[in-house]
Amino acid sequence: MEIKTYRDLVVWQQGIALVKNVYEALKKFPKSETFGLISQLRRAVISVPSNIAEGYGRGRKDYARFLSIALGSLYEVQTQIEIAKELGFIEGQQYKQLLEKTSEMERMLSKLHRVIRQRTS
C-alpha cells in the first residue's frame, strides 16, 4: 500500500483505535477522577496519533523528534493504565486488551522511529 498521507500509516490508524479504546474504558472511571487520571489519560492518548500526524508533515529530523514525543506519550498511557488497574478502575479483559494494544503500538512506533532516525544519519 502506498503511503500518501499520515492517515495511511498503520501506526497512526492504531493510535486512533487506541484513543477510542481508552475513551471507552474511561466511561467506567469514577466521576471523582474527571480532573485527575481521566484528564491525564485523555491528554496522553490523544498525543500519540497527534504527534505522529504532526511530525509526518515535517522533515525527517523533526519527524523523528515527533515520533519520540509520541512514544513518550504512549509510555505515559501505559503507566496510567497500570495505575488505573491498581486503583480498581480497569479490570480483566479490558486491562488485557489495552495492554496488548499499547504494546503493539510501542513496537510499531519504535520501529518507525528507528527507521526515520537511520534515514537522517
JSON list of C-alpha atoms in Angstrom, two decimals:
[
{"chain": "A", "resi": 1, "resn": "MET", "atom": "CA", "xyz": [0.00, 0.00, 0.00]},
{"chain": "A", "resi": 2, "resn": "GLU", "atom": "CA", "xyz": [1.33, 3.40, -0.96]},
{"chain": "A", "resi": 3, "resn": "ILE", "atom": "CA", "xyz": [1.58, 5.94, 1.83]},
{"chain": "A", "resi": 4, "resn": "LYS", "atom": "CA", "xyz": [0.32, 9.32, 0.64]},
{"chain": "A", "resi": 5, "resn": "THR", "atom": "CA", "xyz": [-0.68, 10.90, 3.96]},
{"chain": "A", "resi": 6, "resn": "TYR", "atom": "CA", "xyz": [-0.24, 10.18, 7.65]},
{"chain": "A", "resi": 7, "resn": "ARG", "atom": "CA", "xyz": [-3.73, 8.62, 7.55]},
{"chain": "A", "resi": 8, "resn": "ASP", "atom": "CA", "xyz": [-2.26, 5.76, 5.51]},
{"chain": "A", "resi": 9, "resn": "LEU", "atom": "CA", "xyz": [0.18, 4.85, 8.30]},
{"chain": "A", "resi": 10, "resn": "VAL", "atom": "CA", "xyz": [-0.95, 1.75, 10.18]},
{"chain": "A", "resi": 11, "resn": "VAL", "atom": "CA", "xyz": [0.66, 3.10, 13.35]},
{"chain": "A", "resi": 12, "resn": "TRP", "atom": "CA", "xyz": [-1.49, 6.27, 13.13]},
{"chain": "A", "resi": 13, "resn": "GLN", "atom": "CA", "xyz": [-4.63, 4.16, 12.50]},
{"chain": "A", "resi": 14, "resn": "GLN", "atom": "CA", "xyz": [-3.78, 2.02, 15.53]},
{"chain": "A", "resi": 15, "resn": "GLY", "atom": "CA", "xyz": [-3.28, 5.20, 17.54]},
{"chain": "A", "resi": 16, "resn": "ILE", "atom": "CA", "xyz": [-6.81, 6.34, 16.68]},
{"chain": "A", "resi": 17, "resn": "ALA", "atom": "CA", "xyz": [-8.16, 2.91, 17.66]},
{"chain": "A", "resi": 18, "resn": "LEU", "atom": "CA", "xyz": [-6.28, 3.16, 20.97]},
{"chain": "A", "resi": 19, "resn": "VAL", "atom": "CA", "xyz": [-7.87, 6.56, 21.66]},
{"chain": "A", "resi": 20, "resn": "LYS", "atom": "CA", "xyz": [-11.32, 5.01, 21.16]},
{"chain": "A", "resi": 21, "resn": "ASN", "atom": "CA", "xyz": [-10.48, 2.06, 23.43]},
{"chain": "A", "resi": 22, "resn": "VAL", "atom": "CA", "xyz": [-9.16, 4.29, 26.20]},
{"chain": "A", "resi": 23, "resn": "TYR", "atom": "CA", "xyz": [-12.17, 6.62, 25.99]},
{"chain": "A", "resi": 24, "resn": "GLU", "atom": "CA", "xyz": [-14.44, 3.58, 26.28]},
{"chain": "A", "resi": 25, "resn": "ALA", "atom": "CA", "xyz": [-12.56, 2.42, 29.39]},
{"chain": "A", "resi": 26, "resn": "LEU", "atom": "CA", "xyz": [-12.76, 5.91, 30.92]},
{"chain": "A", "resi": 27, "resn": "LYS", "atom": "CA", "xyz": [-16.57, 5.73, 30.98]},
{"chain": "A", "resi": 28, "resn": "LYS", "atom": "CA", "xyz": [-16.26, 3.33, 33.93]},
{"chain": "A", "resi": 29, "resn": "PHE", "atom": "CA", "xyz": [-13.92, 5.54, 35.97]},
{"chain": "A", "resi": 30, "resn": "PRO", "atom": "CA", "xyz": [-15.38, 7.33, 39.00]},
{"chain": "A", "resi": 31, "resn": "LYS", "atom": "CA", "xyz": [-16.50, 10.92, 38.41]},
{"chain": "A", "resi": 32, "resn": "SER", "atom": "CA", "xyz": [-14.04, 11.99, 41.11]},
{"chain": "A", "resi": 33, "resn": "GLU", "atom": "CA", "xyz": [-11.25, 11.25, 38.59]},
{"chain": "A", "resi": 34, "resn": "THR", "atom": "CA", "xyz": [-12.58, 13.67, 35.94]},
{"chain": "A", "resi": 35, "resn": "PHE", "atom": "CA", "xyz": [-9.82, 16.21, 36.59]},
{"chain": "A", "resi": 36, "resn": "GLY", "atom": "CA", "xyz": [-7.27, 13.61, 37.67]},
{"chain": "A", "resi": 37, "resn": "LEU", "atom": "CA", "xyz": [-6.49, 10.34, 35.95]},
{"chain": "A", "resi": 38, "resn": "ILE", "atom": "CA", "xyz": [-9.25, 10.72, 33.32]},
{"chain": "A", "resi": 39, "resn": "SER", "atom": "CA", "xyz": [-7.85, 14.06, 32.18]},
{"chain": "A", "resi": 40, "resn": "GLN", "atom": "CA", "xyz": [-4.27, 12.77, 32.19]},
{"chain": "A", "resi": 41, "resn": "LEU", "atom": "CA", "xyz": [-5.13, 9.65, 30.18]},
{"chain": "A", "resi": 42, "resn": "ARG", "atom": "CA", "xyz": [-7.14, 11.62, 27.63]},
{"chain": "A", "resi": 43, "resn": "ARG", "atom": "CA", "xyz": [-4.32, 14.10, 27.08]},
{"chain": "A", "resi": 44, "resn": "ALA", "atom": "CA", "xyz": [-1.64, 11.39, 26.80]},
{"chain": "A", "resi": 45, "resn": "VAL", "atom": "CA", "xyz": [-3.56, 9.04, 24.49]},
{"chain": "A", "resi": 46, "resn": "ILE", "atom": "CA", "xyz": [-4.61, 11.85, 22.13]},
{"chain": "A", "resi": 47, "resn": "SER", "atom": "CA", "xyz": [-0.98, 12.96, 21.97]},
{"chain": "A", "resi": 48, "resn": "VAL", "atom": "CA", "xyz": [0.13, 9.67, 20.38]},
{"chain": "A", "resi": 49, "resn": "PRO", "atom": "CA", "xyz": [-1.62, 9.86, 16.97]},
{"chain": "A", "resi": 50, "resn": "SER", "atom": "CA", "xyz": [-1.49, 13.67, 17.04]},
{"chain": "A", "resi": 51, "resn": "ASN", "atom": "CA", "xyz": [2.31, 13.71, 17.19]},
{"chain": "A", "resi": 52, "resn": "ILE", "atom": "CA", "xyz": [2.56, 11.03, 14.50]},
{"chain": "A", "resi": 53, "resn": "ALA", "atom": "CA", "xyz": [0.42, 13.21, 12.23]},
{"chain": "A", "resi": 54, "resn": "GLU", "atom": "CA", "xyz": [2.17, 16.48, 13.07]},
{"chain": "A", "resi": 55, "resn": "GLY", "atom": "CA", "xyz": [5.62, 15.01, 12.56]},
{"chain": "A", "resi": 56, "resn": "TYR", "atom": "CA", "xyz": [4.64, 13.43, 9.25]},
{"chain": "A", "resi": 57, "resn": "GLY", "atom": "CA", "xyz": [4.28, 16.85, 7.68]},
{"chain": "A", "resi": 58, "resn": "ARG", "atom": "CA", "xyz": [7.80, 17.91, 8.62]},
{"chain": "A", "resi": 59, "resn": "GLY", "atom": "CA", "xyz": [11.33, 16.99, 7.62]},
{"chain": "A", "resi": 60, "resn": "ARG", "atom": "CA", "xyz": [12.85, 13.69, 8.72]},
{"chain": "A", "resi": 61, "resn": "LYS", "atom": "CA", "xyz": [14.77, 15.16, 11.66]},
{"chain": "A", "resi": 62, "resn": "ASP", "atom": "CA", "xyz": [11.63, 16.82, 13.04]},
{"chain": "A", "resi": 63, "resn": "TYR", "atom": "CA", "xyz": [9.60, 13.70, 12.26]},
{"chain": "A", "resi": 64, "resn": "ALA", "atom": "CA", "xyz": [11.98, 11.61, 14.38]},
{"chain": "A", "resi": 65, "resn": "ARG", "atom": "CA", "xyz": [11.54, 14.10, 17.23]},
{"chain": "A", "resi": 66, "resn": "PHE", "atom": "CA", "xyz": [7.74, 13.98, 16.99]},
{"chain": "A", "resi": 67, "resn": "LEU", "atom": "CA", "xyz": [7.81, 10.18, 16.93]},
{"chain": "A", "resi": 68, "resn": "SER", "atom": "CA", "xyz": [9.92, 10.29, 20.08]},
{"chain": "A", "resi": 69, "resn": "ILE", "atom": "CA", "xyz": [7.30, 12.52, 21.72]},
{"chain": "A", "resi": 70, "resn": "ALA", "atom": "CA", "xyz": [4.54, 10.12, 20.61]},
{"chain": "A", "resi": 71, "resn": "LEU", "atom": "CA", "xyz": [6.48, 7.23, 22.13]},
{"chain": "A", "resi": 72, "resn": "GLY", "atom": "CA", "xyz": [6.87, 9.14, 25.40]},
{"chain": "A", "resi": 73, "resn": "SER", "atom": "CA", "xyz": [3.12, 9.81, 25.46]},
{"chain": "A", "resi": 74, "resn": "LEU", "atom": "CA", "xyz": [2.48, 6.12, 24.85]},
{"chain": "A", "resi": 75, "resn": "TYR", "atom": "CA", "xyz": [4.66, 5.26, 27.87]},
{"chain": "A", "resi": 76, "resn": "GLU", "atom": "CA", "xyz": [2.55, 7.70, 29.89]},
{"chain": "A", "resi": 77, "resn": "VAL", "atom": "CA", "xyz": [-0.61, 5.90, 28.72]},
{"chain": "A", "resi": 78, "resn": "GLN", "atom": "CA", "xyz": [0.86, 2.51, 29.68]},
{"chain": "A", "resi": 79, "resn": "THR", "atom": "CA", "xyz": [1.80, 3.81, 33.14]},
{"chain": "A", "resi": 80, "resn": "GLN", "atom": "CA", "xyz": [-1.60, 5.41, 33.69]},
{"chain": "A", "resi": 81, "resn": "ILE", "atom": "CA", "xyz": [-3.36, 2.19, 32.65]},
{"chain": "A", "resi": 82, "resn": "GLU", "atom": "CA", "xyz": [-1.28, 0.34, 35.26]},
{"chain": "A", "resi": 83, "resn": "ILE", "atom": "CA", "xyz": [-2.25, 2.94, 37.87]},
{"chain": "A", "resi": 84, "resn": "ALA", "atom": "CA", "xyz": [-5.93, 2.61, 36.90]},
{"chain": "A", "resi": 85, "resn": "LYS", "atom": "CA", "xyz": [-5.68, -1.17, 37.29]},
{"chain": "A", "resi": 86, "resn": "GLU", "atom": "CA", "xyz": [-4.07, -0.82, 40.72]},
{"chain": "A", "resi": 87, "resn": "LEU", "atom": "CA", "xyz": [-6.86, 1.55, 41.77]},
{"chain": "A", "resi": 88, "resn": "GLY", "atom": "CA", "xyz": [-9.52, -0.89, 40.54]},
{"chain": "A", "resi": 89, "resn": "PHE", "atom": "CA", "xyz": [-10.77, 1.33, 37.69]},
{"chain": "A", "resi": 90, "resn": "ILE", "atom": "CA", "xyz": [-9.84, -1.17, 34.94]},
{"chain": "A", "resi": 91, "resn": "GLU", "atom": "CA", "xyz": [-10.12, -4.92, 35.30]},
{"chain": "A", "resi": 92, "resn": "GLY", "atom": "CA", "xyz": [-9.73, -8.20, 33.49]},
{"chain": "A", "resi": 93, "resn": "GLN", "atom": "CA", "xyz": [-10.28, -8.31, 29.76]},
{"chain": "A", "resi": 94, "resn": "GLN", "atom": "CA", "xyz": [-10.35, -4.55, 29.28]},
{"chain": "A", "resi": 95, "resn": "TYR", "atom": "CA", "xyz": [-6.98, -4.18, 31.03]},
{"chain": "A", "resi": 96, "resn": "LYS", "atom": "CA", "xyz": [-5.51, -7.02, 28.97]},
{"chain": "A", "resi": 97, "resn": "GLN", "atom": "CA", "xyz": [-6.84, -5.53, 25.72]},
{"chain": "A", "resi": 98, "resn": "LEU", "atom": "CA", "xyz": [-5.40, -2.08, 26.49]},
{"chain": "A", "resi": 99, "resn": "LEU", "atom": "CA", "xyz": [-2.06, -3.60, 27.46]},
{"chain": "A", "resi": 100, "resn": "GLU", "atom": "CA", "xyz": [-1.90, -5.58, 24.21]},
{"chain": "A", "resi": 101, "resn": "LYS", "atom": "CA", "xyz": [-2.82, -2.52, 22.11]},
{"chain": "A", "resi": 102, "resn": "THR", "atom": "CA", "xyz": [-0.25, -0.29, 23.79]},
{"chain": "A", "resi": 103, "resn": "SER", "atom": "CA", "xyz": [2.45, -2.97, 23.45]},
{"chain": "A", "resi": 104, "resn": "GLU", "atom": "CA", "xyz": [1.70, -3.35, 19.74]},
{"chain": "A", "resi": 105, "resn": "MET", "atom": "CA", "xyz": [1.77, 0.43, 19.31]},
{"chain": "A", "resi": 106, "resn": "GLU", "atom": "CA", "xyz": [5.10, 0.56, 21.14]},
{"chain": "A", "resi": 107, "resn": "ARG", "atom": "CA", "xyz": [6.63, -1.98, 18.74]},
{"chain": "A", "resi": 108, "resn": "MET", "atom": "CA", "xyz": [5.35, -0.18, 15.65]},
{"chain": "A", "resi": 109, "resn": "LEU", "atom": "CA", "xyz": [6.30, 3.30, 16.85]},
{"chain": "A", "resi": 110, "resn": "SER", "atom": "CA", "xyz": [9.76, 2.18, 17.96]},
{"chain": "A", "resi": 111, "resn": "LYS", "atom": "CA", "xyz": [10.44, 0.57, 14.59]},
{"chain": "A", "resi": 112, "resn": "LEU", "atom": "CA", "xyz": [9.23, 3.62, 12.64]},
{"chain": "A", "resi": 113, "resn": "HIS", "atom": "CA", "xyz": [11.27, 5.92, 14.88]},
{"chain": "A", "resi": 114, "resn": "ARG", "atom": "CA", "xyz": [14.39, 3.80, 14.34]},
{"chain": "A", "resi": 115, "resn": "VAL", "atom": "CA", "xyz": [13.92, 3.76, 10.53]},
{"chain": "A", "resi": 116, "resn": "ILE", "atom": "CA", "xyz": [13.37, 7.53, 10.33]},
{"chain": "A", "resi": 117, "resn": "ARG", "atom": "CA", "xyz": [16.38, 8.21, 12.56]},
{"chain": "A", "resi": 118, "resn": "GLN", "atom": "CA", "xyz": [18.59, 5.99, 10.39]},
{"chain": "A", "resi": 119, "resn": "ARG", "atom": "CA", "xyz": [17.49, 7.85, 7.27]},
{"chain": "A", "resi": 120, "resn": "THR", "atom": "CA", "xyz": [18.50, 11.17, 8.80]},
{"chain": "A", "resi": 121, "resn": "SER", "atom": "CA", "xyz": [22.02, 9.94, 9.58]}
]
